[in-house]
């Protein structure tokens, strides 16, 4: 089939989705939707409809990124735009079946949004506070199309970028990507066009392209989401990159913990090969590309490019010194380009719409859009994609909705275990590579954890160091032993065993580990410690000198007591205390026996009169 | 070959093409602390003690992984470099048993040397000790995990020099340790007990059993076991061999030895060792001279040949003999005894 014929077929297929003959129910069924119970919900609903002889068709879509609202389903009635229903439960689903599917009525505020203009009080999807500030580029199709359906991808300008690129020379493709200003989304932010040019110019054959789908940052799941929800956009991106650098073989290195992503990739590769979008003589251009999937065992360090290549070659995944850089000596010693999933998913629209279009978003040095995995103490958690240069305030408060329980937001942690904490006082900071680095953090792969006033910053640093300590590959001494040493000191501080001089020692070791380590795992591992010391030194001091944790997190440094003035003797605390540590007569002030108390905090949470005091 | 000039801390040094900054600097007699560097192995960059500043390069590159280029300006003694090295060493020491006095590597230990050079203050760090029991399964050497600094020289020598790859690093982070496949004891692995790893270990983490005796003198000799002719340096004390090392300068084996040469020389001072030929007389083995013994063998050969023909005689020669000796021996059996029956132990 010629490409134009393929597109025509795809348009028809998509038309059947947006204006179906019988009601269409589209269930969010990426790992997130499944984890929230989407599969069971769908099955129960199908049975329910069959029982009542209601005709409907079903399909799966990927992830829209509104984690807080999962599980979600979009229902499209003939002749109407789709309506998105959120936070579904079996009972809610049953009710919606009756109200909307049968009677066409949206009752109360049961619907989250309309996938079109607002209607009868239900807002338009694009007007939702979480969606409004977003500019979905890499995520453009996620949650919109059925990821197992090639036609759906094609109907959304799929492979248009590749078609255009194949009519250009590789150098022209590189120039287009340079114009776009796209920088690697895997963490380091290296300009993609320039990276390709190095590899294109390198001598040696064959050349290889690698898609880095290892995604080891705890809390980051943008790559998984794209792979599960829109695998063809990654494949098209790979075809573009391979064409530009002159590679005919590519690897996708994906962790085995992503079974659904692997399944979808495998299917997408077969579909693309069948339709001459991969394989030999792609779209009649004479360009060949063969892709292989390589499963990783889930070590964080295997996301580092040289370790990843060692792992593909069958060796232990450990980084090596660069230079030589992969562009000159990469996989099997051959010139290699390695790009991140999100980087690749940005490419098809860049080639389809032009680099200048993409460069229209963002700041001077950081162009385009970036995804963030918004998590922590924020109302609307999820996966978002925003133009670079947006402020942290907009992300945390406009998109995320601030604290769900009215607490004061204290900081955000960006960049995962390699990143740092940025205090709320700096929330006017526009988010881009340079500005995040200037305050000691990094963009990383886009983890963003919101911390509120009940977060202890020493504990946060300890948490991340625990991760890097375990994930250091063990090759170099400063990283392997330095992360362990820092973790030990932080654990001591949290346990009330901090010693005078520990803060300075952490700073000293942190600096040495940063400068002395071989790869960026060790090079960035001290960031969570150093930034929390930089911005919250007083919390460290309180822990060590005053033996106090004012956030109330470090158990060894807090005590619970009951304020006799406010306690009215309701006995709620005493009944719920697992240790029977609370005594007192009914309607008289109670007391806590600190010898028995295990500091679980239950009484503190349960007392309606705020009479339990945590110090 | 052209020499490359570069400077280290302002001092001009020359390097051979292809040499790393570390190699050229050490060759010039200037010490840069190093633990994972090994002249026989590919550069590794693991211990990070050899970090230096190089004009025009970002961060602190390691001298062992950086090739010298003409005019390169290297600084090895800046406060920043020293601080990184010192903290790295302090971290190593905080995780190392302080047992030098009873350690078989005492005074020959690279870790000691580097620590002394850097002058570490170790009291301020939290000490730690790995909870792995020694691997005592090999009859010739012991692996003490607590003293291992994970420089991977043992791993690399086994794969790069021996071509075997019996061991590798296992697990990650602080849990990482050197192990044969599947965490088996070394005796149950494909290890050939050549001891090359023991020889290349910079610390006492791999040590030869019962070898804590410093030799009184050293003797160069050829290994008696086979025709390869590896040269070895024997450590002698009171006329006993207390240490065996491959001779690094000898082109045949450049320092390598196999299990027999390295660990099999104790026969030299064994009580049971035969020192003269024995001849059986009336059912008793009696000491004899070489002339007596050879005369006896020659006369018996002649008798047998006369009675049964040369075919009745067979010769089996040994890998312990040289090529020339083996040649002579087959000549003797074929032409002398007139027998086609000649074979060699290496063929079995
Ligand atoms: C410890 C460590 C882990 C990394 N993990 C990942 C990862 O999971 N995914 C990724 O794309 N890049 C990861 N990187 C970055 C890669 O080394 C590499 O820079 C990136 O894949 C290049 O692609 P890009 O230019 O498209 O960003 C990691 C780097 C380090 C040091
Ligand atoms: S910095 Fe850490 S992860 Fe990187 S090579 Fe060194 S030990 Fe391995
Ligand atoms: S903190 Fe827990 S154990 Fe302590 S008094 Fe309250 S409920 Fe009981
Ligand atoms: S290995 Fe070296 S530093 Fe360690 S105990 Fe032995 S001699 Fe001392
Ligand atoms: S003794 Fe030889 S074969 Fe065994 S692990 Fe060491 S180097 Fe390898
Ligand atoms: S056993 Fe010795 S050579 Fe092997 S890694 Fe440990 S210290 Fe290095
Ligand atoms: S909604 Fe898909 S990851 Fe959260
Ligand atoms: S000797 Fe250079 S890093 Fe170990």
PDB file of N, CA and C and ligand atoms in Angstrom, chain A residues 300-301 304 306-307 316-321 468 471-481 483 513 516-525, chain B residues 45-46 48 169 173, ligand 2:
ATOM      1  N   UNK A 300      19.539   0.658  37.989  1.00  0.00           N
ATOM      2  CA  UNK A 300      19.495   2.087  37.666  1.00  0.00           C
ATOM      3  C   UNK A 300      20.678   2.482  36.797  1.00  0.00           C
ATOM      4  N   UNK A 301      21.843   1.959  37.138  1.00  0.00           N
ATOM      5  CA  UNK A 301      23.065   2.374  36.450  1.00  0.00           C
ATOM      6  C   UNK A 301      23.059   1.949  34.976  1.00  0.00           C
ATOM      7  N   UNK A 304      22.756   4.513  32.307  1.00  0.00           N
ATOM      8  CA  UNK A 304      23.926   5.300  31.895  1.00  0.00           C
ATOM      9  C   UNK A 304      24.429   4.704  30.587  1.00  0.00           C
ATOM     10  N   UNK A 306      27.174   4.215  28.746  1.00  0.00           N
ATOM     11  CA  UNK A 306      28.241   3.233  28.528  1.00  0.00           C
ATOM     12  C   UNK A 306      27.935   1.912  29.244  1.00  0.00           C
ATOM     13  N   UNK A 307      27.255   2.014  30.393  1.00  0.00           N
ATOM     14  CA  UNK A 307      26.852   0.791  31.101  1.00  0.00           C
ATOM     15  C   UNK A 307      25.792   0.058  30.285  1.00  0.00           C
ATOM     16  N   UNK A 316      28.794  -7.094  32.272  1.00  0.00           N
ATOM     17  CA  UNK A 316      28.191  -6.479  33.443  1.00  0.00           C
ATOM     18  C   UNK A 316      27.960  -4.996  33.163  1.00  0.00           C
ATOM     19  N   UNK A 317      26.803  -4.487  33.516  1.00  0.00           N
ATOM     20  CA  UNK A 317      26.472  -3.095  33.246  1.00  0.00           C
ATOM     21  C   UNK A 317      27.215  -2.136  34.159  1.00  0.00           C
ATOM     22  N   UNK A 318      28.413  -1.736  33.733  1.00  0.00           N
ATOM     23  CA  UNK A 318      29.170  -0.760  34.514  1.00  0.00           C
ATOM     24  C   UNK A 318      29.674   0.322  33.568  1.00  0.00           C
ATOM     25  N   UNK A 319      29.604   1.580  34.011  1.00  0.00           N
ATOM     26  CA  UNK A 319      30.078   2.665  33.154  1.00  0.00           C
ATOM     27  C   UNK A 319      31.577   2.583  32.930  1.00  0.00           C
ATOM     28  N   UNK A 320      32.010   3.164  31.833  1.00  0.00           N
ATOM     29  CA  UNK A 320      33.443   3.296  31.604  1.00  0.00           C
ATOM     30  C   UNK A 320      33.744   4.772  31.350  1.00  0.00           C
ATOM     31  N   UNK A 321      35.027   5.089  31.379  1.00  0.00           N
ATOM     32  CA  UNK A 321      35.428   6.479  31.190  1.00  0.00           C
ATOM     33  C   UNK A 321      35.137   6.935  29.762  1.00  0.00           C
ATOM     34  N   UNK A 468      20.672   5.721  45.968  1.00  0.00           N
ATOM     35  CA  UNK A 468      21.931   5.737  45.218  1.00  0.00           C
ATOM     36  C   UNK A 468      22.955   4.791  45.832  1.00  0.00           C
ATOM     37  N   UNK A 471      22.214   1.534  44.423  1.00  0.00           N
ATOM     38  CA  UNK A 471      22.275   1.424  42.971  1.00  0.00           C
ATOM     39  C   UNK A 471      23.639   1.750  42.384  1.00  0.00           C
ATOM     40  N   UNK A 472      24.550   2.278  43.197  1.00  0.00           N
ATOM     41  CA  UNK A 472      25.908   2.487  42.708  1.00  0.00           C
ATOM     42  C   UNK A 472      26.393   1.155  42.135  1.00  0.00           C
ATOM     43  N   UNK A 473      27.090   1.208  40.998  1.00  0.00           N
ATOM     44  CA  UNK A 473      27.466  -0.067  40.387  1.00  0.00           C
ATOM     45  C   UNK A 473      28.587  -0.727  41.172  1.00  0.00           C
ATOM     46  N   UNK A 474      29.280   0.055  41.986  1.00  0.00           N
ATOM     47  CA  UNK A 474      30.345  -0.517  42.802  1.00  0.00           C
ATOM     48  C   UNK A 474      31.717  -0.387  42.189  1.00  0.00           C
ATOM     49  N   UNK A 475      31.771   0.167  40.987  1.00  0.00           N
ATOM     50  CA  UNK A 475      33.064   0.227  40.323  1.00  0.00           C
ATOM     51  C   UNK A 475      34.014   1.220  40.995  1.00  0.00           C
ATOM     52  N   UNK A 476      33.522   2.404  41.286  1.00  0.00           N
ATOM     53  CA  UNK A 476      34.495   3.365  41.809  1.00  0.00           C
ATOM     54  C   UNK A 476      34.302   3.670  43.283  1.00  0.00           C
ATOM     55  N   UNK A 477      35.435   3.870  43.938  1.00  0.00           N
ATOM     56  CA  UNK A 477      35.461   3.969  45.395  1.00  0.00           C
ATOM     57  C   UNK A 477      34.661   5.150  45.948  1.00  0.00           C
ATOM     58  N   UNK A 478      34.804   6.372  45.404  1.00  0.00           N
ATOM     59  CA  UNK A 478      34.070   7.482  46.027  1.00  0.00           C
ATOM     60  C   UNK A 478      32.559   7.269  45.994  1.00  0.00           C
ATOM     61  N   UNK A 479      32.049   6.741  44.896  1.00  0.00           N
ATOM     62  CA  UNK A 479      30.611   6.542  44.787  1.00  0.00           C
ATOM     63  C   UNK A 479      30.158   5.397  45.676  1.00  0.00           C
ATOM     64  N   UNK A 480      30.811   4.271  45.553  1.00  0.00           N
ATOM     65  CA  UNK A 480      30.389   3.083  46.309  1.00  0.00           C
ATOM     66  C   UNK A 480      30.459   3.330  47.814  1.00  0.00           C
ATOM     67  N   UNK A 481      31.583   3.890  48.261  1.00  0.00           N
ATOM     68  CA  UNK A 481      31.776   4.061  49.706  1.00  0.00           C
ATOM     69  C   UNK A 481      31.268   5.413  50.201  1.00  0.00           C
ATOM     70  N   UNK A 483      28.633   7.201  49.066  1.00  0.00           N
ATOM     71  CA  UNK A 483      27.179   7.206  49.254  1.00  0.00           C
ATOM     72  C   UNK A 483      26.831   6.428  50.520  1.00  0.00           C
ATOM     73  N   UNK A 513      32.808  13.220  46.376  1.00  0.00           N
ATOM     74  CA  UNK A 513      32.093  12.209  45.593  1.00  0.00           C
ATOM     75  C   UNK A 513      31.653  12.815  44.265  1.00  0.00           C
ATOM     76  N   UNK A 516      34.933  13.237  42.266  1.00  0.00           N
ATOM     77  CA  UNK A 516      35.800  12.085  42.083  1.00  0.00           C
ATOM     78  C   UNK A 516      35.171  10.908  41.369  1.00  0.00           C
ATOM     79  N   UNK A 517      33.845  10.889  41.247  1.00  0.00           N
ATOM     80  CA  UNK A 517      33.205   9.699  40.691  1.00  0.00           C
ATOM     81  C   UNK A 517      33.373   9.585  39.187  1.00  0.00           C
ATOM     82  N   UNK A 518      33.273   8.362  38.712  1.00  0.00           N
ATOM     83  CA  UNK A 518      33.461   8.098  37.289  1.00  0.00           C
ATOM     84  C   UNK A 518      32.277   8.579  36.472  1.00  0.00           C
ATOM     85  N   UNK A 519      31.067   8.187  36.880  1.00  0.00           N
ATOM     86  CA  UNK A 519      29.909   8.530  36.049  1.00  0.00           C
ATOM     87  C   UNK A 519      28.994   9.472  36.806  1.00  0.00           C
ATOM     88  N   UNK A 520      27.934   9.886  36.136  1.00  0.00           N
ATOM     89  CA  UNK A 520      27.051  10.885  36.728  1.00  0.00           C
ATOM     90  C   UNK A 520      26.212  10.335  37.869  1.00  0.00           C
ATOM     91  N   UNK A 521      26.145   9.031  38.009  1.00  0.00           N
ATOM     92  CA  UNK A 521      25.411   8.507  39.169  1.00  0.00           C
ATOM     93  C   UNK A 521      26.096   8.994  40.442  1.00  0.00           C
ATOM     94  N   UNK A 522      27.382   8.734  40.540  1.00  0.00           N
ATOM     95  CA  UNK A 522      28.135   9.221  41.688  1.00  0.00           C
ATOM     96  C   UNK A 522      28.279  10.737  41.643  1.00  0.00           C
ATOM     97  N   UNK A 523      28.448  11.257  40.428  1.00  0.00           N
ATOM     98  CA  UNK A 523      28.654  12.693  40.261  1.00  0.00           C
ATOM     99  C   UNK A 523      27.481  13.527  40.751  1.00  0.00           C
ATOM    100  N   UNK A 524      26.292  12.955  40.726  1.00  0.00           N
ATOM    101  CA  UNK A 524      25.122  13.723  41.150  1.00  0.00           C
ATOM    102  C   UNK A 524      24.518  13.195  42.447  1.00  0.00           C
ATOM    103  N   UNK A 525      24.986  12.054  42.909  1.00  0.00           N
ATOM    104  CA  UNK A 525      24.383  11.449  44.107  1.00  0.00           C
ATOM    105  C   UNK A 525      24.376  12.384  45.328  1.00  0.00           C
TER     106      UNK A 525
ATOM    107  N   UNK B  45      40.034   2.847  35.622  1.00  0.00           N
ATOM    108  CA  UNK B  45      39.454   4.078  36.175  1.00  0.00           C
ATOM    109  C   UNK B  45      38.515   3.851  37.333  1.00  0.00           C
ATOM    110  N   UNK B  46      38.787   2.860  38.166  1.00  0.00           N
ATOM    111  CA  UNK B  46      37.866   2.535  39.236  1.00  0.00           C
ATOM    112  C   UNK B  46      38.197   3.142  40.596  1.00  0.00           C
ATOM    113  N   UNK B  48      39.906   5.797  41.438  1.00  0.00           N
ATOM    114  CA  UNK B  48      39.812   7.262  41.403  1.00  0.00           C
ATOM    115  C   UNK B  48      40.900   7.969  42.195  1.00  0.00           C
ATOM    116  N   UNK B 169      32.520  -9.198  39.091  1.00  0.00           N
ATOM    117  CA  UNK B 169      31.889  -8.498  40.194  1.00  0.00           C
ATOM    118  C   UNK B 169      30.437  -8.948  40.266  1.00  0.00           C
ATOM    119  N   UNK B 173      26.511  -1.630  44.486  1.00  0.00           N
ATOM    120  CA  UNK B 173      26.690  -0.748  45.628  1.00  0.00           C
ATOM    121  C   UNK B 173      27.635  -1.337  46.658  1.00  0.00           C
TER     122      UNK B 173
HETATM  123  S1  LIG C   2      30.053   6.727  39.879  1.00  0.00           S
HETATM  124 FE1  LIG C   2      29.014   5.006  40.893  1.00  0.00          FE
HETATM  125  S2  LIG C   2      27.692   4.161  39.354  1.00  0.00           S
HETATM  126 FE2  LIG C   2      29.189   5.464  38.296  1.00  0.00          FE
HETATM  127  S3  LIG C   2      30.837   4.111  37.745  1.00  0.00           S
HETATM  128 FE3  LIG C   2      31.338   4.903  39.744  1.00  0.00          FE
HETATM  129  S4  LIG C   2      30.512   3.397  41.183  1.00  0.00           S
HETATM  130 FE4  LIG C   2      29.577   3.007  39.219  1.00  0.00          FE
END
